[in-house]
Coordinates of N, CA, C and O in Angstrom, one line a residue:
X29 N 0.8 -1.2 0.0 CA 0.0 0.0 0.0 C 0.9 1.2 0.0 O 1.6 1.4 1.0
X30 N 0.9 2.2 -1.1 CA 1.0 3.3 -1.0 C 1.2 4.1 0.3 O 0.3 3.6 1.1
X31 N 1.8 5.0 0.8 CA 1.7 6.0 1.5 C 0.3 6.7 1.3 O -0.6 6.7 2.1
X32 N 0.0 7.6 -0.2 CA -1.1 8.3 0.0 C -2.8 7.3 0.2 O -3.8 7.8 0.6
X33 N -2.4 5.7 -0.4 CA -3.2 4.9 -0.1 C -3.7 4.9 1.2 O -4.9 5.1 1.5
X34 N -2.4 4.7 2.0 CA -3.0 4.7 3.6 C -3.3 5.7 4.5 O -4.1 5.7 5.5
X35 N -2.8 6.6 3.9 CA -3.2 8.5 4.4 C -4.9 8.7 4.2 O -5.7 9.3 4.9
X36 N -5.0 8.1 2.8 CA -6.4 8.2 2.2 C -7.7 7.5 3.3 O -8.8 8.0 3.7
X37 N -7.1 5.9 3.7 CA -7.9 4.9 4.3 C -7.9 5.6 5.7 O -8.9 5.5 6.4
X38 N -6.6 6.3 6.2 CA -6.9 6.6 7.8 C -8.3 7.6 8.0 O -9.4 7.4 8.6
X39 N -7.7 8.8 7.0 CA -8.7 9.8 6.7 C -10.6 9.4 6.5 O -11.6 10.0 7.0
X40 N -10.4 8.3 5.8 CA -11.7 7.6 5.5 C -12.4 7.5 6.9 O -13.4 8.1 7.3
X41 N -11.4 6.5 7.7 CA -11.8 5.7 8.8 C -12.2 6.5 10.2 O -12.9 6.1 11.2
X42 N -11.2 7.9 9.9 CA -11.5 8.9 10.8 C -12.7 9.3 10.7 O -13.5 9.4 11.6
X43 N -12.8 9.7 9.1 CA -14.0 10.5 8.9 C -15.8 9.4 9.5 O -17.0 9.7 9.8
X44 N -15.1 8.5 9.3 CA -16.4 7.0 9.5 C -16.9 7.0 10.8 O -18.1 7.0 11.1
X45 N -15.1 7.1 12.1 CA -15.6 7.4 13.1 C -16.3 8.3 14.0 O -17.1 8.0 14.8
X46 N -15.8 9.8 13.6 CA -16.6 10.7 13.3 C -18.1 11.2 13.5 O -18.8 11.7 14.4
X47 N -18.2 10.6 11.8 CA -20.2 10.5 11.4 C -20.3 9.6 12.7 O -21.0 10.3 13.5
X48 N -20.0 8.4 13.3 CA -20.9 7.7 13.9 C -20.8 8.4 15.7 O -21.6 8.1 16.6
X49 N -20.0 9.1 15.8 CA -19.7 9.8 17.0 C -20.8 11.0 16.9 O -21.7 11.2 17.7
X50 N -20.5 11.6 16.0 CA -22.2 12.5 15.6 C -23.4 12.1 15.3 O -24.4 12.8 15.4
X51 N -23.4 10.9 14.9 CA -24.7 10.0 14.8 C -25.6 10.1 16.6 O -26.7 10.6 17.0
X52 N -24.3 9.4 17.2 CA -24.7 9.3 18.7 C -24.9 10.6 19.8 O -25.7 10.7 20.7
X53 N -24.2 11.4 19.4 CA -24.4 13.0 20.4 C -25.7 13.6 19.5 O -26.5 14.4 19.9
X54 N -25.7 13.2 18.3 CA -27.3 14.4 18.0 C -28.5 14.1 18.3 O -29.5 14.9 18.4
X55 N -28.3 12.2 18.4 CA -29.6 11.4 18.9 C -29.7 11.5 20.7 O -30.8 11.1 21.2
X56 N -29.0 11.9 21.3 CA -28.3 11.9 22.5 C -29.5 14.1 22.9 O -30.3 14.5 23.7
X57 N -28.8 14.7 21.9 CA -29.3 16.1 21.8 C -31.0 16.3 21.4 O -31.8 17.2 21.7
X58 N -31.3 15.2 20.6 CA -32.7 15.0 20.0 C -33.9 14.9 21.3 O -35.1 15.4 21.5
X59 N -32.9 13.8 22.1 CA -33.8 13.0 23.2 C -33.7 14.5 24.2 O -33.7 13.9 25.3
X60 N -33.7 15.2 24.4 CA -33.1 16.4 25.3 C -34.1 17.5 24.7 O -34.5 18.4 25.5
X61 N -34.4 17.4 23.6 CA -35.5 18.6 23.3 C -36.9 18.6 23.8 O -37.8 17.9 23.4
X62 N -36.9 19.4 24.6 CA -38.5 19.6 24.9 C -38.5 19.1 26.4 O -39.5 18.5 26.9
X63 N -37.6 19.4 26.9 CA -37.3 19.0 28.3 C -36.2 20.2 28.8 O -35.8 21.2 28.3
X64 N -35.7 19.4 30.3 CA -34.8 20.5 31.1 C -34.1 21.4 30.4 O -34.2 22.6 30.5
X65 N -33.2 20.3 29.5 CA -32.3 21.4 29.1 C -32.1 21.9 27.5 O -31.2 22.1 26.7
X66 N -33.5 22.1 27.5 CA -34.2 21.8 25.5 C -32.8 23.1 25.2 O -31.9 22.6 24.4
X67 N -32.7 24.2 25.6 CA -31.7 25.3 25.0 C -30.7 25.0 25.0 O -30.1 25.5 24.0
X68 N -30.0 24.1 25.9 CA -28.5 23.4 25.9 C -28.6 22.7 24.4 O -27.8 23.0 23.5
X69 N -30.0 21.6 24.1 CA -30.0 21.0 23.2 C -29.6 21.3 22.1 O -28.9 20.8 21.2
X70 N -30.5 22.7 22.2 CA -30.7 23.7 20.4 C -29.2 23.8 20.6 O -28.7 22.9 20.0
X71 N -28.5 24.4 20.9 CA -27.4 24.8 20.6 C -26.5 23.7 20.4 O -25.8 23.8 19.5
X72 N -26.5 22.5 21.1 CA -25.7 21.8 20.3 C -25.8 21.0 19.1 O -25.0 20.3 18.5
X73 N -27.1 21.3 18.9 CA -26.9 20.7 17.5 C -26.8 21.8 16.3 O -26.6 21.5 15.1
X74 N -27.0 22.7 16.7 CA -26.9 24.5 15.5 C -25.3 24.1 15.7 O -24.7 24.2 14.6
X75 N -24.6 23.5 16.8 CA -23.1 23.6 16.3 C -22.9 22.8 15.8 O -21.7 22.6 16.0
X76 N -23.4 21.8 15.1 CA -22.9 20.5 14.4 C -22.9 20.4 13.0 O -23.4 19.5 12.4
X77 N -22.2 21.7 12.3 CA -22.5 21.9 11.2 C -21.1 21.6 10.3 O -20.4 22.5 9.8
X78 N -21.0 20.4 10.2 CA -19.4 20.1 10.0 C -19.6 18.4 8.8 O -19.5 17.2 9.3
X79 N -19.7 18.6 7.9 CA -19.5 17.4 6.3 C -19.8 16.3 7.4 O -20.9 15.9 7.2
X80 N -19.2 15.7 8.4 CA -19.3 14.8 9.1 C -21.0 14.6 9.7 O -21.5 13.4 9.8
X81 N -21.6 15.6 10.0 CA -22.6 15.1 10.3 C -23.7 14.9 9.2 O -24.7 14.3 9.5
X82 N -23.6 15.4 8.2 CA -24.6 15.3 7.2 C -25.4 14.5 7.2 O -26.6 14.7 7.3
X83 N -24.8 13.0 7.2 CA -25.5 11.5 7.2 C -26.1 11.8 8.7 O -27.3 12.1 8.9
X84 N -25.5 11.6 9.6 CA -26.9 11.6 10.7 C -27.4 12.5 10.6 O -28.1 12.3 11.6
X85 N -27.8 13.7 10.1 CA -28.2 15.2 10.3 C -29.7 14.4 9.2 O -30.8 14.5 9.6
X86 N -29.5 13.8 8.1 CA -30.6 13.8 6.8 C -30.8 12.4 7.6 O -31.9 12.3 7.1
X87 N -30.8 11.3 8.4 CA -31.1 10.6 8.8 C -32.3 10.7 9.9 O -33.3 10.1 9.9
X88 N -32.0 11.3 10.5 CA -32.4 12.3 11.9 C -34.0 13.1 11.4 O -35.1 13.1 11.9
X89 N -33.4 13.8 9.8 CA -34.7 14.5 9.3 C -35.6 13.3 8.9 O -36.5 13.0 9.7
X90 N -35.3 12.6 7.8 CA -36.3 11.5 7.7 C -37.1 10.6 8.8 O -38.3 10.4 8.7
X91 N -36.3 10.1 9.9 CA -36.9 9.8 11.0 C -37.9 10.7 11.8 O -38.9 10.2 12.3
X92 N -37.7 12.1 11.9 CA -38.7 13.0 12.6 C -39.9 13.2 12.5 O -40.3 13.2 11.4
X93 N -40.9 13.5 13.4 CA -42.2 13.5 13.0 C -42.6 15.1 13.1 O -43.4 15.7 12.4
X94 N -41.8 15.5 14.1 CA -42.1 16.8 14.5 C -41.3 18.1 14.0 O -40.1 18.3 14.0
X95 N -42.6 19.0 13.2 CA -41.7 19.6 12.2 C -41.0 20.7 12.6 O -40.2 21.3 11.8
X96 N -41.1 20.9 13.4 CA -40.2 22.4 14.4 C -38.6 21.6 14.4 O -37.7 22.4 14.1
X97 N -38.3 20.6 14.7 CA -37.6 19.8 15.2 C -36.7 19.4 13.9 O -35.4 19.4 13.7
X98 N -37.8 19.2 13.0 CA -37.4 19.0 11.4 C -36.2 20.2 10.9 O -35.1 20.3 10.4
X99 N -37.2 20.9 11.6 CA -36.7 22.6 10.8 C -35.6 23.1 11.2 O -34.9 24.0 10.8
X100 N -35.3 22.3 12.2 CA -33.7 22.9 13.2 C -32.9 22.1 12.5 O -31.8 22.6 12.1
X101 N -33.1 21.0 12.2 CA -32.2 20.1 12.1 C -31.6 20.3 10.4 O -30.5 20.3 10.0
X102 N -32.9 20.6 9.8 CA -32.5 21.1 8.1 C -31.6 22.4 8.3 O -30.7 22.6 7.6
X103 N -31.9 23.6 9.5 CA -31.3 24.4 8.8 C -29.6 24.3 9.2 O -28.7 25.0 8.8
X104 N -29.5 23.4 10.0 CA -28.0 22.9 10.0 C -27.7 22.0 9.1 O -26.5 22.0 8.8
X105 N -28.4 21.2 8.4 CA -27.9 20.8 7.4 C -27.8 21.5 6.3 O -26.9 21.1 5.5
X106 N -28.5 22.7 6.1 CA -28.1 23.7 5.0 C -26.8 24.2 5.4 O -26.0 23.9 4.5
X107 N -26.1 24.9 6.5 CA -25.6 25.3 6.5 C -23.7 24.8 6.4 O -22.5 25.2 6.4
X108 N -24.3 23.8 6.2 CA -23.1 22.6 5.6 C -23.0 22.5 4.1 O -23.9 22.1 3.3
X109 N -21.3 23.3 3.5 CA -21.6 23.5 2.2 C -20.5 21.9 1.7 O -19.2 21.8 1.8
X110 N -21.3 20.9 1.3 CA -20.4 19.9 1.0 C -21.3 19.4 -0.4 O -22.5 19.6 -0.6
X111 N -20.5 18.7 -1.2 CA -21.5 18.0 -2.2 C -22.8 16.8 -1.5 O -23.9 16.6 -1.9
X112 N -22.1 16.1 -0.5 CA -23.5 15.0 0.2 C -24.4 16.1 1.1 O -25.5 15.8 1.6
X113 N -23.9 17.4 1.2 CA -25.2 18.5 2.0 C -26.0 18.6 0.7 O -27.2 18.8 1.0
X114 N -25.7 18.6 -0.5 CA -26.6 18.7 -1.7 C -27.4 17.7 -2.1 O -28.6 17.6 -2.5
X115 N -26.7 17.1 -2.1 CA -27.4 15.7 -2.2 C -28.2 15.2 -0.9 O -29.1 14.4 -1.3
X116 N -28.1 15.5 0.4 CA -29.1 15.3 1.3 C -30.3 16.1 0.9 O -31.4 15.6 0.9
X117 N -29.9 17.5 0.4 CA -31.3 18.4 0.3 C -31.8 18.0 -0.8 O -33.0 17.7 -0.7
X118 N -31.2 17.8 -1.8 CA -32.3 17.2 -3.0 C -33.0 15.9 -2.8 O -34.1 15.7 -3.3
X119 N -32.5 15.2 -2.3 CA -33.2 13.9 -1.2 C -34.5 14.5 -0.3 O -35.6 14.3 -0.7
X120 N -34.3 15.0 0.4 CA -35.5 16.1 1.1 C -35.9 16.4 0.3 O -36.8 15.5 0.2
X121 N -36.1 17.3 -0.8 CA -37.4 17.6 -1.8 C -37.7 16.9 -2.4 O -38.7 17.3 -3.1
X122 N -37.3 15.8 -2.7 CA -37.8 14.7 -3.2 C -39.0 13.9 -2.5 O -40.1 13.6 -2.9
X123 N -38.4 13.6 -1.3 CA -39.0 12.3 -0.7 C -39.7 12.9 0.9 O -40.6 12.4 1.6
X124 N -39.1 14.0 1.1 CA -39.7 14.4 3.0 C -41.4 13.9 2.3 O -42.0 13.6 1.3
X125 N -41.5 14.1 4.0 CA -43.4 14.0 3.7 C -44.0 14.9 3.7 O -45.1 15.0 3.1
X126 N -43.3 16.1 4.7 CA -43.5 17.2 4.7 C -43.1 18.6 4.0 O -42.1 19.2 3.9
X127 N -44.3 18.9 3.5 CA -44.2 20.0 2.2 C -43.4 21.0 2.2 O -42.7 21.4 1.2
X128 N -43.4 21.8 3.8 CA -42.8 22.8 3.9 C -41.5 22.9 4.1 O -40.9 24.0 3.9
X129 N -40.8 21.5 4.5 CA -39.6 21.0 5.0 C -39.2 20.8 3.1 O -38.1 21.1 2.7
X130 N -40.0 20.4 2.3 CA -39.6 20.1 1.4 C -39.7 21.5 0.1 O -39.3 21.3 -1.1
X131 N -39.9 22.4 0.3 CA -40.2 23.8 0.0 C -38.7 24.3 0.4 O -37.7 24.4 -0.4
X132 N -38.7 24.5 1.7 CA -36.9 25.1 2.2 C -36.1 24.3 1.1 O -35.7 24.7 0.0
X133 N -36.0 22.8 1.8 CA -34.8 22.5 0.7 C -34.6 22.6 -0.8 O -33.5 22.7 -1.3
X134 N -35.9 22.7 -1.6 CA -36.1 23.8 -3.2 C -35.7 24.9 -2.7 O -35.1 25.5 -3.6
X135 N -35.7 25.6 -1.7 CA -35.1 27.3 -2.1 C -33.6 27.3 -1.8 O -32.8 28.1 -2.4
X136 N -33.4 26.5 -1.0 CA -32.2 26.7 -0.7 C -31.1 25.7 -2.0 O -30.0 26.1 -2.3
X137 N -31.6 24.7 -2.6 CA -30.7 24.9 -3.9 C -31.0 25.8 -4.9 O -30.1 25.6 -5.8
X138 N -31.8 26.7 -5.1 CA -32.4 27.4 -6.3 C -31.8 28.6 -5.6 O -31.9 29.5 -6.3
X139 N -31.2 28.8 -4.6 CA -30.6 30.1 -4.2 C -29.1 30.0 -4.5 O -28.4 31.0 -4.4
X140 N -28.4 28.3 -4.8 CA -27.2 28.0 -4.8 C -26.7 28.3 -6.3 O -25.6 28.6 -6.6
X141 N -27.9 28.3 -7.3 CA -28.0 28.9 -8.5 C -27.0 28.2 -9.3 O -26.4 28.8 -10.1
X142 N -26.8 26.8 -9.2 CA -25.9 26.1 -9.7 C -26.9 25.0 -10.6 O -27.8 24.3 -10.2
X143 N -26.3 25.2 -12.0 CA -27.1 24.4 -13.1 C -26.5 23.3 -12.9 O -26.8 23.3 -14.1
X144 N -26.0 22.4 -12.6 CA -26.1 20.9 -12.3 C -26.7 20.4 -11.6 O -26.7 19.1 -11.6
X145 N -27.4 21.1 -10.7 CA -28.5 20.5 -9.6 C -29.6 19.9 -10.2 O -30.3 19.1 -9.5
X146 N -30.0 20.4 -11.7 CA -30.8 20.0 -12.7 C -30.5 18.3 -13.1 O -31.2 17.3 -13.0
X147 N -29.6 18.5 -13.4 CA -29.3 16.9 -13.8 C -29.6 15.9 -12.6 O -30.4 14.9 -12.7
X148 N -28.9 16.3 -11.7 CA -29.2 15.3 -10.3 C -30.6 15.0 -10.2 O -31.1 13.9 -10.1
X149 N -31.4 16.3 -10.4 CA -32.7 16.2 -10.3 C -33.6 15.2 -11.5 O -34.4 14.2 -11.3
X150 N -33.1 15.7 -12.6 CA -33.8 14.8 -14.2 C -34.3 13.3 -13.7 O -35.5 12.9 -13.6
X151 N -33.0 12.6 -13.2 CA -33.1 11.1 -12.8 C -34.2 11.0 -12.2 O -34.3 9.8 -12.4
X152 N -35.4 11.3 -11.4 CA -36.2 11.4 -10.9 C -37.5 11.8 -11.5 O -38.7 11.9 -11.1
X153 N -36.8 12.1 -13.0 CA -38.3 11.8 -13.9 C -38.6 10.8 -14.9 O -39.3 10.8 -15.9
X154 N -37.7 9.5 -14.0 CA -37.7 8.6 -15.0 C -39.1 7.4 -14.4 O -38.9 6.5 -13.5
X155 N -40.4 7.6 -15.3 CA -41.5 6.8 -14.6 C -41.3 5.0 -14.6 O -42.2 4.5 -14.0
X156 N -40.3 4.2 -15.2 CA -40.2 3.4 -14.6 C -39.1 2.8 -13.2 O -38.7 1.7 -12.8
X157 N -38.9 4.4 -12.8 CA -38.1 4.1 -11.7 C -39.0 4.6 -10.0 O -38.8 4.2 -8.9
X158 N -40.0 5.4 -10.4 CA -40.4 6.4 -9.3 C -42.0 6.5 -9.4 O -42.7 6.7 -10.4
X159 N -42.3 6.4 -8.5 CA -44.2 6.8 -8.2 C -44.4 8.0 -9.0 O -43.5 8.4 -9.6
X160 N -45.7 8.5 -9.0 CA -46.4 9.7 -9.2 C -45.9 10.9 -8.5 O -45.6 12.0 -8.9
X161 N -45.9 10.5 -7.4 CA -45.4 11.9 -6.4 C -43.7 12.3 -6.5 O -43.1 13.4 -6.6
X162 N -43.3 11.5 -6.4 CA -41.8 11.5 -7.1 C -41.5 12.3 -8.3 O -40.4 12.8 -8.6
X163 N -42.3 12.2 -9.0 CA -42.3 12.7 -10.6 C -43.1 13.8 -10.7 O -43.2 14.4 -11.8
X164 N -43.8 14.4 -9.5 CA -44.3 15.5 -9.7 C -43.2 16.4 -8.4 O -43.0 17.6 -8.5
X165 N -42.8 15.9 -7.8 CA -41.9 16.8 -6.9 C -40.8 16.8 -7.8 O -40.0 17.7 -7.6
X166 N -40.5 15.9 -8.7 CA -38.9 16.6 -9.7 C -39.2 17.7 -10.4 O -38.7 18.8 -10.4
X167 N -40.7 17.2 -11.5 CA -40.9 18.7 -11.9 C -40.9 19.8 -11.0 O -40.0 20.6 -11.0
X168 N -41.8 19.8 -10.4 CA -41.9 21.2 -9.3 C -40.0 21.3 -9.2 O -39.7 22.4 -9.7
X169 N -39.2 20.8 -9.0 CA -38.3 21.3 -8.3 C -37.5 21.6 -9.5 O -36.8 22.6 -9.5
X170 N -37.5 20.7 -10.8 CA -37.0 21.6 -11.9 C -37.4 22.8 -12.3 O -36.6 23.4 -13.0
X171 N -38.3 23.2 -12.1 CA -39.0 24.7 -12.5 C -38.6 25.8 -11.3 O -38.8 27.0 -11.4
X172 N -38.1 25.1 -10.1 CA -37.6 26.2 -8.8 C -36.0 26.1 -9.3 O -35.2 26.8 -8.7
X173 N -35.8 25.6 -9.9 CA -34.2 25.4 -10.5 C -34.1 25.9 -12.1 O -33.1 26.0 -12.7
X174 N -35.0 26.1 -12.5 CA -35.0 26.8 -13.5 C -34.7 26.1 -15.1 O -34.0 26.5 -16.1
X175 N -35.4 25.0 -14.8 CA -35.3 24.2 -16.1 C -36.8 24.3 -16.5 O -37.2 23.7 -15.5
X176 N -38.0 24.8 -17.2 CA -39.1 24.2 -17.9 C -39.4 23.8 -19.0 O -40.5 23.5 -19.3
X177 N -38.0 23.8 -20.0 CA -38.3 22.2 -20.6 C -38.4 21.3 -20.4 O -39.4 20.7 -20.7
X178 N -37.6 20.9 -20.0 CA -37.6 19.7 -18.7 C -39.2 18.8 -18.1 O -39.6 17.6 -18.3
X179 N -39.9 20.1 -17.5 CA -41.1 19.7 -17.3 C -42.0 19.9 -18.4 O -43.1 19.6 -18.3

């Protein structure tokens, strides 16, 4: 193995242990909302805005029922500028259940103003891969991104 081989895998492995260390402190901060120390809570997870937590951050959203709760947790995942924070939010307008949660994440790529977000999106109007609802939230979200040929 290479040197930059093994530099690469430590990096990897760090980064692995990491996500799952943020996995555990945000589920740890989740359980804490709406109780004693709900403000201690909010704040630490507004500070968890770091590529590492992305995956528990969009895990955390899909699991939630409670959309106040939703909405904290998206806007720290917005605030994470990484390509998997893009790809979490276009996952959220795709699939949340919730409209409004899925509204934010259309503005906030259509404010990133970046024409490749289109393509990511297309795949999602492919009707032997995706439901009805799937295929009407790509349009909608191609037209907040600024494709309507497309739709």
């Amino acid at each position: 193995m290479l040197v930059e081989e093994f530099e690469i895998e430590q990096y990897r492995q760090g980064f692995e242990l990491r996500q799952k260390q943020l996995n555990q402190e945000l589920r740890r901060l989740r359980s804490q909302l709406g109780k004693a120390r709900h403000a201690e809570a909010v704040n630490g997870i507004q500070a968890m805005a770091a590529p590492a937590a992305v995956q528990p951050l969009r895990k955390l959203i899909g699991d939630e029922m409670n959309r106040d709760i939703k909405l904290l947790l998206l806007d720290v995942l917005i605030k994470i500028d990484s390509y998997d924070s893009v790809s979490a939010l276009i996952d959220i307008a795709m699939f949340d259940q919730d409209e409004q949660v899925r509204e934010i994440a259309l503005k906030t790529l259509q404010a990133r103003e970046d024409p490749t977000l289109q393509r990511e999106v297309m795949v999602y109007l492919d009707p032997n891969k995706n439901d009805p609802a799937t295929l009407s939230r790509a349009g909608v979200a191609l037209s907040w991104l600024g494709d309507s040929a497309a739709v």
